């Protein structure tokens, strides 16, 4: 009878533990990184038979272990899906910002361009109307300002995406550092209960890391893992028993580049195929391409409009000058500057080649300008006139403050050059009109070209051959 009671008691105790584990699973259903626990039961074997005794029945049941419900294949598939989703989310978020910047309705680039052509077409129909000229002048300024502002906004968005990439890389490095600490705890832990909790923490960190960068996790031994960059497993090792890497971003002309720094040196992260960092780098490329296309649009439109405007005549009868320019100077303050200074560069002629360096001399209370070879080009306190450019400085500078000026060409530097409405060359140098008696539909195109050299003319001195008399001169004048 006692054996039966013991068997029943063992069953009650075992399933009480199972109910406790079920309650633990329910309580942690929304806990990040938690893996469901499963109770593994085993039979309590009875006594063995011998030559003089019969075999006894079982002695009930007991809990063998509490196991984490974990599948490495499912875990890697989930990690890959998480990385791909994070990559798409970060890419779409930044591209939507680009779309919002470009698609600004009537107040954006399209509206400014339409207004510019409409108002200049009005002037071409009524070139002697001063009000139409004034409206066209403002339309030209508005268009150039809109293009420059759009280019500035796009450059700001591109810089913001690059900053996002730096923050994402730093976050990934922090997760790797914390993950290495948890892995060391797992290696030194001897309690299965604490191991389960530590492994849950490790899985939660791996999930966070997979949102930032695409990773591959290999289980290399009892409770040991190796994490590499990219979902294929061919990338640099981010975490192993002997390695804890850091994720960095290098700025290149082609955009942010992921670099993995570890005891193996600095390796390019070309295997970065997913994660938020991948999406940000791809978005940077899209925005950079939009900037390049805007630069090409501004440069092409400026060249075409300048050529067309040069064929007309302004109110004074002079050939039209350039309407637009797409060049300028970009200022970069020194990292150790202690003052607060702004510089305006006004282009007055052909650009100076190379970089210009400005250095403040507090004792003389002036700025000195040097070319890339260190040759001093000029100096001044607030205004410095150089060949091709005039510099105007405002603000309070400290001794030794430096400014670097680089010549640039693009949409961000676009400006409208005409200052007076009378300078709009809306009149043609040749007027072509069809005779009222014409019955055909022929068209005549007139364009400027070089004058042909006259032929068959006598040399002037041959008219005065012989004696240089007043009579000969009179005969020449009468001709």
GROMACS .gro file of C-alpha atoms in nm:
model
  479
    1UNK     CA    1   0.000   0.000   0.000
    2UNK     CA    2   0.285   0.235   0.087
    3UNK     CA    3   0.436   0.179  -0.261
    4UNK     CA    4   0.116   0.289  -0.428
    5UNK     CA    5   0.099   0.601  -0.216
    6UNK     CA    6   0.464   0.684  -0.295
    7UNK     CA    7   0.397   0.648  -0.666
    8UNK     CA    8   0.096   0.879  -0.644
    9UNK     CA    9   0.297   1.126  -0.440
   10UNK     CA   10   0.578   1.133  -0.697
   11UNK     CA   11   0.328   1.203  -0.973
   12UNK     CA   12   0.171   1.490  -0.781
   13UNK     CA   13   0.509   1.645  -0.708
   14UNK     CA   14   0.624   1.610  -1.069
   15UNK     CA   15   0.314   1.766  -1.217
   16UNK     CA   16   0.314   2.038  -0.957
   17UNK     CA   17   0.657   2.135  -1.090
   18UNK     CA   18   0.518   2.114  -1.443
   19UNK     CA   19   0.231   2.347  -1.349
   20UNK     CA   20   0.482   2.593  -1.199
   21UNK     CA   21   0.680   2.591  -1.524
   22UNK     CA   22   0.356   2.646  -1.722
   23UNK     CA   23   0.274   2.943  -1.499
   24UNK     CA   24   0.625   3.079  -1.556
   25UNK     CA   25   0.573   3.047  -1.933
   26UNK     CA   26   0.240   3.231  -1.915
   27UNK     CA   27   0.383   3.507  -1.696
   28UNK     CA   28   0.670   3.570  -1.941
   29UNK     CA   29   0.473   3.543  -2.262
   30UNK     CA   30   0.562   3.907  -2.349
   31UNK     CA   31   0.914   3.908  -2.205
   32UNK     CA   32   1.178   3.989  -2.469
   33UNK     CA   33   1.417   3.703  -2.523
   34UNK     CA   34   1.224   3.457  -2.308
   35UNK     CA   35   1.208   3.103  -2.442
   36UNK     CA   36   0.936   2.867  -2.333
   37UNK     CA   37   1.041   2.607  -2.075
   38UNK     CA   38   0.951   2.241  -2.103
   39UNK     CA   39   0.953   1.985  -1.819
   40UNK     CA   40   1.127   1.659  -1.899
   41UNK     CA   41   0.994   1.370  -1.687
   42UNK     CA   42   1.156   1.034  -1.628
   43UNK     CA   43   1.040   0.710  -1.470
   44UNK     CA   44   1.160   0.614  -1.122
   45UNK     CA   45   1.272   0.261  -1.190
   46UNK     CA   46   1.180  -0.021  -0.952
   47UNK     CA   47   1.404  -0.293  -0.807
   48UNK     CA   48   1.578  -0.536  -1.041
   49UNK     CA   49   1.501  -0.906  -1.041
   50UNK     CA   50   1.757  -1.161  -0.926
   51UNK     CA   51   1.785  -1.540  -0.902
   52UNK     CA   52   1.584  -1.544  -0.581
   53UNK     CA   53   1.361  -1.229  -0.616
   54UNK     CA   54   1.095  -1.119  -0.861
   55UNK     CA   55   1.109  -0.788  -1.054
   56UNK     CA   56   0.935  -0.502  -0.875
   57UNK     CA   57   0.715  -0.243  -1.050
   58UNK     CA   58   0.815   0.123  -1.103
   59UNK     CA   59   0.843   0.374  -0.822
   60UNK     CA   60   0.655   0.656  -0.996
   61UNK     CA   61   0.789   0.961  -1.183
   62UNK     CA   62   1.027   1.252  -1.123
   63UNK     CA   63   1.145   1.568  -1.302
   64UNK     CA   64   1.461   1.497  -1.496
   65UNK     CA   65   1.523   1.854  -1.620
   66UNK     CA   66   1.361   2.179  -1.729
   67UNK     CA   67   1.458   2.245  -2.089
   68UNK     CA   68   1.445   2.568  -2.295
   69UNK     CA   69   1.236   2.527  -2.606
   70UNK     CA   70   1.500   2.649  -2.851
   71UNK     CA   71   1.568   2.561  -3.215
   72UNK     CA   72   1.882   2.693  -3.380
   73UNK     CA   73   1.733   2.677  -3.733
   74UNK     CA   74   1.420   2.868  -3.635
   75UNK     CA   75   1.631   3.118  -3.439
   76UNK     CA   76   1.854   3.194  -3.741
   77UNK     CA   77   1.554   3.230  -3.972
   78UNK     CA   78   1.394   3.470  -3.724
   79UNK     CA   79   1.720   3.666  -3.699
   80UNK     CA   80   1.744   3.693  -4.079
   81UNK     CA   81   1.384   3.808  -4.109
   82UNK     CA   82   1.433   4.065  -3.833
   83UNK     CA   83   1.740   4.206  -4.012
   84UNK     CA   84   1.565   4.229  -4.347
   85UNK     CA   85   1.264   4.403  -4.194
   86UNK     CA   86   1.485   4.653  -4.010
   87UNK     CA   87   1.676   4.724  -4.332
   88UNK     CA   88   1.353   4.791  -4.523
   89UNK     CA   89   1.210   5.009  -4.245
   90UNK     CA   90   1.517   5.233  -4.218
   91UNK     CA   91   1.549   5.259  -4.597
   92UNK     CA   92   1.182   5.344  -4.652
   93UNK     CA   93   1.179   5.596  -4.367
   94UNK     CA   94   1.466   5.795  -4.518
   95UNK     CA   95   1.341   5.765  -4.876
   96UNK     CA   96   1.002   5.897  -4.763
   97UNK     CA   97   1.186   6.198  -4.619
   98UNK     CA   98   1.351   6.243  -4.960
   99UNK     CA   99   1.013   6.221  -5.133
  100UNK     CA  100   0.866   6.480  -4.896
  101UNK     CA  101   1.157   6.714  -4.969
  102UNK     CA  102   1.125   6.679  -5.345
  103UNK     CA  103   0.746   6.673  -5.378
  104UNK     CA  104   0.663   7.010  -5.229
  105UNK     CA  105   0.373   7.094  -5.461
  106UNK     CA  106   0.340   7.443  -5.609
  107UNK     CA  107   0.591   7.586  -5.360
  108UNK     CA  108   0.868   7.347  -5.458
  109UNK     CA  109   1.102   7.308  -5.753
  110UNK     CA  110   0.830   7.229  -6.006
  111UNK     CA  111   0.625   7.536  -5.909
  112UNK     CA  112   0.928   7.766  -5.919
  113UNK     CA  113   1.036   7.631  -6.257
  114UNK     CA  114   0.688   7.670  -6.404
  115UNK     CA  115   0.662   8.024  -6.269
  116UNK     CA  116   1.001   8.115  -6.414
  117UNK     CA  117   0.918   7.998  -6.766
  118UNK     CA  118   0.567   8.146  -6.755
  119UNK     CA  119   0.686   8.490  -6.647
  120UNK     CA  120   0.974   8.499  -6.896
  121UNK     CA  121   0.736   8.393  -7.174
  122UNK     CA  122   0.519   8.691  -7.082
  123UNK     CA  123   0.818   8.924  -7.116
  124UNK     CA  124   0.904   8.777  -7.456
  125UNK     CA  125   0.553   8.868  -7.577
  126UNK     CA  126   0.560   9.221  -7.430
  127UNK     CA  127   0.929   9.313  -7.393
  128UNK     CA  128   0.851   9.681  -7.336
  129UNK     CA  129   0.625   9.616  -7.036
  130UNK     CA  130   0.819   9.717  -6.721
  131UNK     CA  131   0.580   9.537  -6.485
  132UNK     CA  132   0.620   9.208  -6.673
  133UNK     CA  133   0.997   9.251  -6.659
  134UNK     CA  134   0.985   9.311  -6.283
  135UNK     CA  135   0.775   8.999  -6.228
  136UNK     CA  136   1.014   8.792  -6.443
  137UNK     CA  137   1.313   8.926  -6.250
  138UNK     CA  138   1.158   8.812  -5.922
  139UNK     CA  139   1.067   8.476  -6.076
  140UNK     CA  140   1.429   8.420  -6.176
  141UNK     CA  141   1.549   8.502  -5.828
  142UNK     CA  142   1.283   8.278  -5.673
  143UNK     CA  143   1.377   7.986  -5.896
  144UNK     CA  144   1.749   8.014  -5.817
  145UNK     CA  145   1.674   8.045  -5.445
  146UNK     CA  146   1.444   7.741  -5.457
  147UNK     CA  147   1.706   7.528  -5.630
  148UNK     CA  148   1.977   7.631  -5.383
  149UNK     CA  149   1.747   7.571  -5.086
  150UNK     CA  150   1.644   7.228  -5.217
  151UNK     CA  151   2.009   7.132  -5.266
  152UNK     CA  152   2.084   7.245  -4.912
  153UNK     CA  153   1.791   7.042  -4.777
  154UNK     CA  154   1.905   6.733  -4.965
  155UNK     CA  155   2.261   6.776  -4.837
  156UNK     CA  156   2.123   6.808  -4.484
  157UNK     CA  157   1.919   6.489  -4.529
  158UNK     CA  158   2.227   6.308  -4.657
  159UNK     CA  159   2.430   6.425  -4.358
  160UNK     CA  160   2.149   6.319  -4.125
  161UNK     CA  161   2.149   5.968  -4.272
  162UNK     CA  162   2.526   5.948  -4.228
  163UNK     CA  163   2.480   6.049  -3.863
  164UNK     CA  164   2.215   5.780  -3.826
  165UNK     CA  165   2.465   5.526  -3.957
  166UNK     CA  166   2.723   5.636  -3.699
  167UNK     CA  167   2.468   5.603  -3.418
  168UNK     CA  168   2.361   5.259  -3.540
  169UNK     CA  169   2.722   5.141  -3.557
  170UNK     CA  170   2.787   5.269  -3.203
  171UNK     CA  171   2.473   5.093  -3.079
  172UNK     CA  172   2.590   4.771  -3.241
  173UNK     CA  173   2.928   4.799  -3.070
  174UNK     CA  174   2.756   4.851  -2.733
  175UNK     CA  175   2.541   4.540  -2.784
  176UNK     CA  176   2.848   4.336  -2.876
  177UNK     CA  177   3.028   4.450  -2.559
  178UNK     CA  178   2.729   4.356  -2.341
  179UNK     CA  179   2.685   4.029  -2.527
  180UNK     CA  180   3.046   3.934  -2.458
  181UNK     CA  181   2.991   4.001  -2.086
  182UNK     CA  182   2.683   3.774  -2.079
  183UNK     CA  183   2.871   3.505  -2.268
  184UNK     CA  184   3.144   3.511  -2.004
  185UNK     CA  185   2.879   3.469  -1.732
  186UNK     CA  186   2.736   3.170  -1.917
  187UNK     CA  187   3.079   3.013  -1.944
  188UNK     CA  188   3.142   3.051  -1.571
  189UNK     CA  189   2.791   2.953  -1.452
  190UNK     CA  190   2.730   2.606  -1.312
  191UNK     CA  191   2.358   2.633  -1.239
  192UNK     CA  192   2.115   2.517  -1.505
  193UNK     CA  193   1.850   2.754  -1.372
  194UNK     CA  194   2.071   3.059  -1.406
  195UNK     CA  195   2.193   2.931  -1.742
  196UNK     CA  196   1.841   2.945  -1.882
  197UNK     CA  197   1.800   3.306  -1.772
  198UNK     CA  198   2.141   3.404  -1.907
  199UNK     CA  199   2.068   3.237  -2.239
  200UNK     CA  200   1.741   3.430  -2.258
  201UNK     CA  201   1.935   3.751  -2.207
  202UNK     CA  202   2.182   3.644  -2.474
  203UNK     CA  203   1.902   3.570  -2.722
  204UNK     CA  204   1.743   3.909  -2.653
  205UNK     CA  205   2.076   4.080  -2.725
  206UNK     CA  206   2.123   3.877  -3.043
  207UNK     CA  207   1.776   3.987  -3.154
  208UNK     CA  208   1.866   4.352  -3.085
  209UNK     CA  209   2.191   4.313  -3.276
  210UNK     CA  210   2.011   4.158  -3.574
  211UNK     CA  211   1.791   4.470  -3.597
  212UNK     CA  212   2.103   4.683  -3.630
  213UNK     CA  213   2.313   4.464  -3.863
  214UNK     CA  214   2.259   4.135  -4.039
  215UNK     CA  215   2.431   3.854  -3.847
  216UNK     CA  216   2.490   3.481  -3.854
  217UNK     CA  217   2.503   3.296  -3.520
  218UNK     CA  218   2.676   2.957  -3.503
  219UNK     CA  219   2.663   2.742  -3.188
  220UNK     CA  220   3.019   2.618  -3.169
  221UNK     CA  221   3.013   2.423  -2.843
  222UNK     CA  222   2.831   2.372  -2.514
  223UNK     CA  223   2.679   2.713  -2.443
  224UNK     CA  224   2.924   2.884  -2.683
  225UNK     CA  225   2.840   3.095  -2.989
  226UNK     CA  226   3.021   3.266  -3.275
  227UNK     CA  227   2.860   3.571  -3.439
  228UNK     CA  228   2.970   3.696  -3.782
  229UNK     CA  229   2.863   3.990  -3.999
  230UNK     CA  230   2.607   3.910  -4.269
  231UNK     CA  231   2.353   3.631  -4.293
  232UNK     CA  232   2.576   3.405  -4.505
  233UNK     CA  233   2.841   3.344  -4.241
  234UNK     CA  234   3.125   3.470  -4.465
  235UNK     CA  235   3.170   3.806  -4.294
  236UNK     CA  236   3.418   3.917  -4.029
  237UNK     CA  237   3.374   3.768  -3.682
  238UNK     CA  238   3.190   4.002  -3.447
  239UNK     CA  239   3.192   3.782  -3.137
  240UNK     CA  240   3.361   3.458  -3.042
  241UNK     CA  241   3.530   3.303  -2.741
  242UNK     CA  242   3.841   3.510  -2.813
  243UNK     CA  243   3.710   3.809  -3.011
  244UNK     CA  244   3.480   4.101  -2.940
  245UNK     CA  245   3.469   4.337  -3.238
  246UNK     CA  246   3.353   4.698  -3.272
  247UNK     CA  247   3.147   4.835  -3.561
  248UNK     CA  248   3.268   5.165  -3.706
  249UNK     CA  249   3.175   5.388  -3.999
  250UNK     CA  250   3.427   5.534  -4.242
  251UNK     CA  251   3.313   5.832  -4.448
  252UNK     CA  252   3.403   5.788  -4.816
  253UNK     CA  253   3.312   5.969  -5.137
  254UNK     CA  254   3.070   5.686  -5.209
  255UNK     CA  255   2.899   5.712  -4.871
  256UNK     CA  256   2.927   5.553  -4.526
  257UNK     CA  257   3.126   5.228  -4.520
  258UNK     CA  258   3.092   4.976  -4.236
  259UNK     CA  259   3.425   4.870  -4.088
  260UNK     CA  260   3.481   4.593  -3.833
  261UNK     CA  261   3.764   4.657  -3.586
  262UNK     CA  262   3.891   4.367  -3.376
  263UNK     CA  263   4.211   4.189  -3.283
  264UNK     CA  264   4.230   4.086  -3.649
  265UNK     CA  265   4.261   4.451  -3.755
  266UNK     CA  266   4.014   4.671  -3.943
  267UNK     CA  267   3.814   4.487  -4.208
  268UNK     CA  268   3.561   4.631  -4.450
  269UNK     CA  269   3.209   4.514  -4.379
  270UNK     CA  270   3.115   4.437  -4.739
  271UNK     CA  271   2.904   4.144  -4.616
  272UNK     CA  272   2.657   4.383  -4.449
  273UNK     CA  273   2.345   4.262  -4.633
  274UNK     CA  274   2.064   4.365  -4.397
  275UNK     CA  275   1.980   4.542  -4.072
  276UNK     CA  276   1.907   4.910  -4.008
  277UNK     CA  277   2.266   5.005  -4.095
  278UNK     CA  278   2.231   4.845  -4.438
  279UNK     CA  279   1.910   5.038  -4.503
  280UNK     CA  280   2.070   5.365  -4.398
  281UNK     CA  281   2.369   5.315  -4.625
  282UNK     CA  282   2.142   5.234  -4.919
  283UNK     CA  283   1.926   5.540  -4.845
  284UNK     CA  284   2.239   5.758  -4.837
  285UNK     CA  285   2.318   5.641  -5.190
  286UNK     CA  286   1.968   5.727  -5.314
  287UNK     CA  287   1.983   6.078  -5.166
  288UNK     CA  288   2.333   6.132  -5.305
  289UNK     CA  289   2.208   6.030  -5.650
  290UNK     CA  290   1.922   6.280  -5.619
  291UNK     CA  291   2.175   6.553  -5.534
  292UNK     CA  292   2.385   6.462  -5.839
  293UNK     CA  293   2.080   6.479  -6.063
  294UNK     CA  294   1.977   6.814  -5.919
  295UNK     CA  295   2.331   6.943  -5.981
  296UNK     CA  296   2.310   6.822  -6.341
  297UNK     CA  297   1.968   6.987  -6.382
  298UNK     CA  298   2.091   7.318  -6.243
  299UNK     CA  299   2.411   7.319  -6.449
  300UNK     CA  300   2.235   7.217  -6.771
  301UNK     CA  301   1.951   7.466  -6.729
  302UNK     CA  302   2.193   7.747  -6.645
  303UNK     CA  303   2.406   7.676  -6.952
  304UNK     CA  304   2.105   7.652  -7.186
  305UNK     CA  305   1.929   7.960  -7.051
  306UNK     CA  306   2.251   8.164  -7.056
  307UNK     CA  307   2.306   8.068  -7.420
  308UNK     CA  308   1.949   8.158  -7.519
  309UNK     CA  309   1.953   8.484  -7.324
  310UNK     CA  310   2.281   8.584  -7.487
  311UNK     CA  311   2.113   8.582  -7.829
  312UNK     CA  312   1.864   8.854  -7.727
  313UNK     CA  313   1.894   9.225  -7.663
  314UNK     CA  314   1.808   9.414  -7.344
  315UNK     CA  315   1.630   9.750  -7.331
  316UNK     CA  316   1.959   9.930  -7.392
  317UNK     CA  317   2.021   9.727  -7.707
  318UNK     CA  318   2.304   9.528  -7.552
  319UNK     CA  319   2.338   9.149  -7.587
  320UNK     CA  320   2.194   8.961  -7.292
  321UNK     CA  321   2.431   8.855  -7.017
  322UNK     CA  322   2.425   8.531  -6.818
  323UNK     CA  323   2.107   8.464  -6.621
  324UNK     CA  324   2.238   8.201  -6.380
  325UNK     CA  325   2.561   8.091  -6.215
  326UNK     CA  326   2.619   7.763  -6.031
  327UNK     CA  327   2.955   7.821  -5.866
  328UNK     CA  328   3.056   7.940  -5.521
  329UNK     CA  329   3.282   7.892  -5.221
  330UNK     CA  330   3.224   7.665  -4.920
  331UNK     CA  331   3.373   7.762  -4.583
  332UNK     CA  332   3.487   7.508  -4.323
  333UNK     CA  333   3.592   7.635  -3.976
  334UNK     CA  334   3.890   7.485  -3.799
  335UNK     CA  335   3.811   7.224  -3.531
  336UNK     CA  336   4.008   7.421  -3.269
  337UNK     CA  337   3.852   7.761  -3.345
  338UNK     CA  338   3.751   7.957  -3.035
  339UNK     CA  339   3.571   8.241  -3.211
  340UNK     CA  340   3.245   8.264  -3.403
  341UNK     CA  341   3.295   8.398  -3.755
  342UNK     CA  342   3.094   8.390  -4.078
  343UNK     CA  343   3.244   8.447  -4.421
  344UNK     CA  344   3.069   8.548  -4.743
  345UNK     CA  345   3.249   8.491  -5.073
  346UNK     CA  346   3.139   8.711  -5.364
  347UNK     CA  347   3.265   8.587  -5.699
  348UNK     CA  348   3.395   8.870  -5.916
  349UNK     CA  349   3.579   8.679  -6.188
  350UNK     CA  350   3.740   8.352  -6.279
  351UNK     CA  351   3.770   8.127  -5.970
  352UNK     CA  352   4.098   8.098  -5.787
  353UNK     CA  353   4.234   7.747  -5.821
  354UNK     CA  354   4.285   7.533  -5.512
  355UNK     CA  355   4.189   7.581  -5.149
  356UNK     CA  356   4.215   7.913  -4.968
  357UNK     CA  357   4.316   7.922  -4.601
  358UNK     CA  358   4.228   8.219  -4.380
  359UNK     CA  359   4.409   8.272  -4.049
  360UNK     CA  360   4.325   8.540  -3.796
  361UNK     CA  361   4.605   8.756  -3.656
  362UNK     CA  362   4.466   8.912  -3.336
  363UNK     CA  363   4.774   9.133  -3.281
  364UNK     CA  364   4.733   9.298  -3.621
  365UNK     CA  365   4.352   9.266  -3.606
  366UNK     CA  366   4.327   9.123  -3.954
  367UNK     CA  367   4.283   8.803  -4.151
  368UNK     CA  368   4.556   8.666  -4.376
  369UNK     CA  369   4.471   8.457  -4.683
  370UNK     CA  370   4.704   8.184  -4.811
  371UNK     CA  371   4.683   7.956  -5.114
  372UNK     CA  372   4.742   7.581  -5.105
  373UNK     CA  373   5.120   7.638  -5.130
  374UNK     CA  374   5.125   7.867  -4.826
  375UNK     CA  375   5.177   8.186  -5.026
  376UNK     CA  376   4.999   8.487  -4.877
  377UNK     CA  377   4.750   8.627  -5.128
  378UNK     CA  378   4.613   8.918  -4.927
  379UNK     CA  379   4.488   9.039  -4.591
  380UNK     CA  380   4.221   9.257  -4.437
  381UNK     CA  381   4.007   9.308  -4.130
  382UNK     CA  382   3.651   9.265  -4.257
  383UNK     CA  383   3.683   9.274  -4.638
  384UNK     CA  384   3.954   9.107  -4.844
  385UNK     CA  385   3.963   9.162  -5.220
  386UNK     CA  386   4.136   8.886  -5.415
  387UNK     CA  387   4.156   8.801  -5.782
  388UNK     CA  388   3.818   8.653  -5.876
  389UNK     CA  389   3.659   8.672  -5.530
  390UNK     CA  390   3.588   8.920  -5.250
  391UNK     CA  391   3.565   8.790  -4.893
  392UNK     CA  392   3.350   8.958  -4.628
  393UNK     CA  393   3.392   8.844  -4.268
  394UNK     CA  394   3.161   8.908  -3.975
  395UNK     CA  395   3.165   8.799  -3.612
  396UNK     CA  396   3.421   8.777  -3.336
  397UNK     CA  397   3.739   8.582  -3.411
  398UNK     CA  398   4.006   8.457  -3.174
  399UNK     CA  399   4.377   8.458  -3.240
  400UNK     CA  400   4.479   8.166  -3.459
  401UNK     CA  401   4.127   8.085  -3.581
  402UNK     CA  402   4.132   7.940  -3.933
  403UNK     CA  403   3.880   7.904  -4.214
  404UNK     CA  404   3.918   7.683  -4.520
  405UNK     CA  405   3.749   7.793  -4.844
  406UNK     CA  406   3.692   7.544  -5.126
  407UNK     CA  407   3.554   7.629  -5.467
  408UNK     CA  408   3.237   7.436  -5.552
  409UNK     CA  409   2.994   7.403  -5.840
  410UNK     CA  410   2.641   7.270  -5.813
  411UNK     CA  411   2.278   7.340  -5.740
  412UNK     CA  412   2.355   7.460  -5.387
  413UNK     CA  413   2.548   7.754  -5.538
  414UNK     CA  414   2.286   7.852  -5.796
  415UNK     CA  415   2.207   8.223  -5.807
  416UNK     CA  416   2.033   8.466  -6.042
  417UNK     CA  417   2.274   8.721  -6.186
  418UNK     CA  418   2.051   8.999  -6.319
  419UNK     CA  419   1.993   9.287  -6.081
  420UNK     CA  420   1.776   9.515  -6.300
  421UNK     CA  421   1.463   9.435  -6.500
  422UNK     CA  422   1.603   9.632  -6.797
  423UNK     CA  423   1.882   9.371  -6.826
  424UNK     CA  424   1.639   9.101  -6.941
  425UNK     CA  425   1.721   9.044  -7.308
  426UNK     CA  426   1.370   8.979  -7.440
  427UNK     CA  427   1.415   9.145  -7.780
  428UNK     CA  428   1.561   8.969  -8.081
  429UNK     CA  429   1.837   9.111  -8.297
  430UNK     CA  430   1.652   8.993  -8.608
  431UNK     CA  431   1.277   9.019  -8.670
  432UNK     CA  432   1.129   8.756  -8.902
  433UNK     CA  433   0.770   8.781  -9.021
  434UNK     CA  434   0.579   8.621  -9.304
  435UNK     CA  435   0.444   8.824  -9.593
  436UNK     CA  436   0.066   8.839  -9.605
  437UNK     CA  437   0.064   8.711  -9.963
  438UNK     CA  438   0.253   8.389  -9.877
  439UNK     CA  439   0.063   8.072  -9.966
  440UNK     CA  440   0.313   7.819  -9.828
  441UNK     CA  441   0.407   7.709  -9.476
  442UNK     CA  442   0.786   7.742  -9.488
  443UNK     CA  443   0.976   7.847  -9.176
  444UNK     CA  444   1.294   8.055  -9.156
  445UNK     CA  445   1.545   7.999  -8.878
  446UNK     CA  446   1.794   8.279  -8.814
  447UNK     CA  447   2.095   8.230  -8.589
  448UNK     CA  448   2.417   8.414  -8.522
  449UNK     CA  449   2.729   8.307  -8.702
  450UNK     CA  450   3.070   8.437  -8.808
  451UNK     CA  451   3.075   8.697  -9.085
  452UNK     CA  452   3.217   8.578  -9.415
  453UNK     CA  453   3.534   8.748  -9.530
  454UNK     CA  454   3.460   8.979  -9.828
  455UNK     CA  455   3.619   8.877 -10.157
  456UNK     CA  456   3.709   9.063 -10.479
  457UNK     CA  457   3.779   9.398 -10.311
  458UNK     CA  458   4.072   9.611 -10.421
  459UNK     CA  459   4.336   9.711 -10.172
  460UNK     CA  460   4.286  10.068 -10.055
  461UNK     CA  461   4.636  10.176 -10.156
  462UNK     CA  462   4.574  10.066 -10.517
  463UNK     CA  463   4.315  10.343 -10.552
  464UNK     CA  464   4.585  10.599 -10.489
  465UNK     CA  465   4.849  10.455 -10.718
  466UNK     CA  466   5.075  10.709 -10.869
  467UNK     CA  467   5.068  11.045 -10.696
  468UNK     CA  468   4.891  11.110 -10.368
  469UNK     CA  469   4.700  11.410 -10.498
  470UNK     CA  470   4.390  11.581 -10.369
  471UNK     CA  471   4.220  11.493 -10.697
  472UNK     CA  472   4.261  11.120 -10.634
  473UNK     CA  473   4.124  11.158 -10.286
  474UNK     CA  474   3.823  11.352 -10.417
  475UNK     CA  475   3.752  11.080 -10.675
  476UNK     CA  476   3.769  10.815 -10.391
  477UNK     CA  477   3.517  11.006 -10.181
  478UNK     CA  478   3.281  11.043 -10.474
  479UNK     CA  479   3.281  10.668 -10.522
   0.00000   0.00000   0.00000
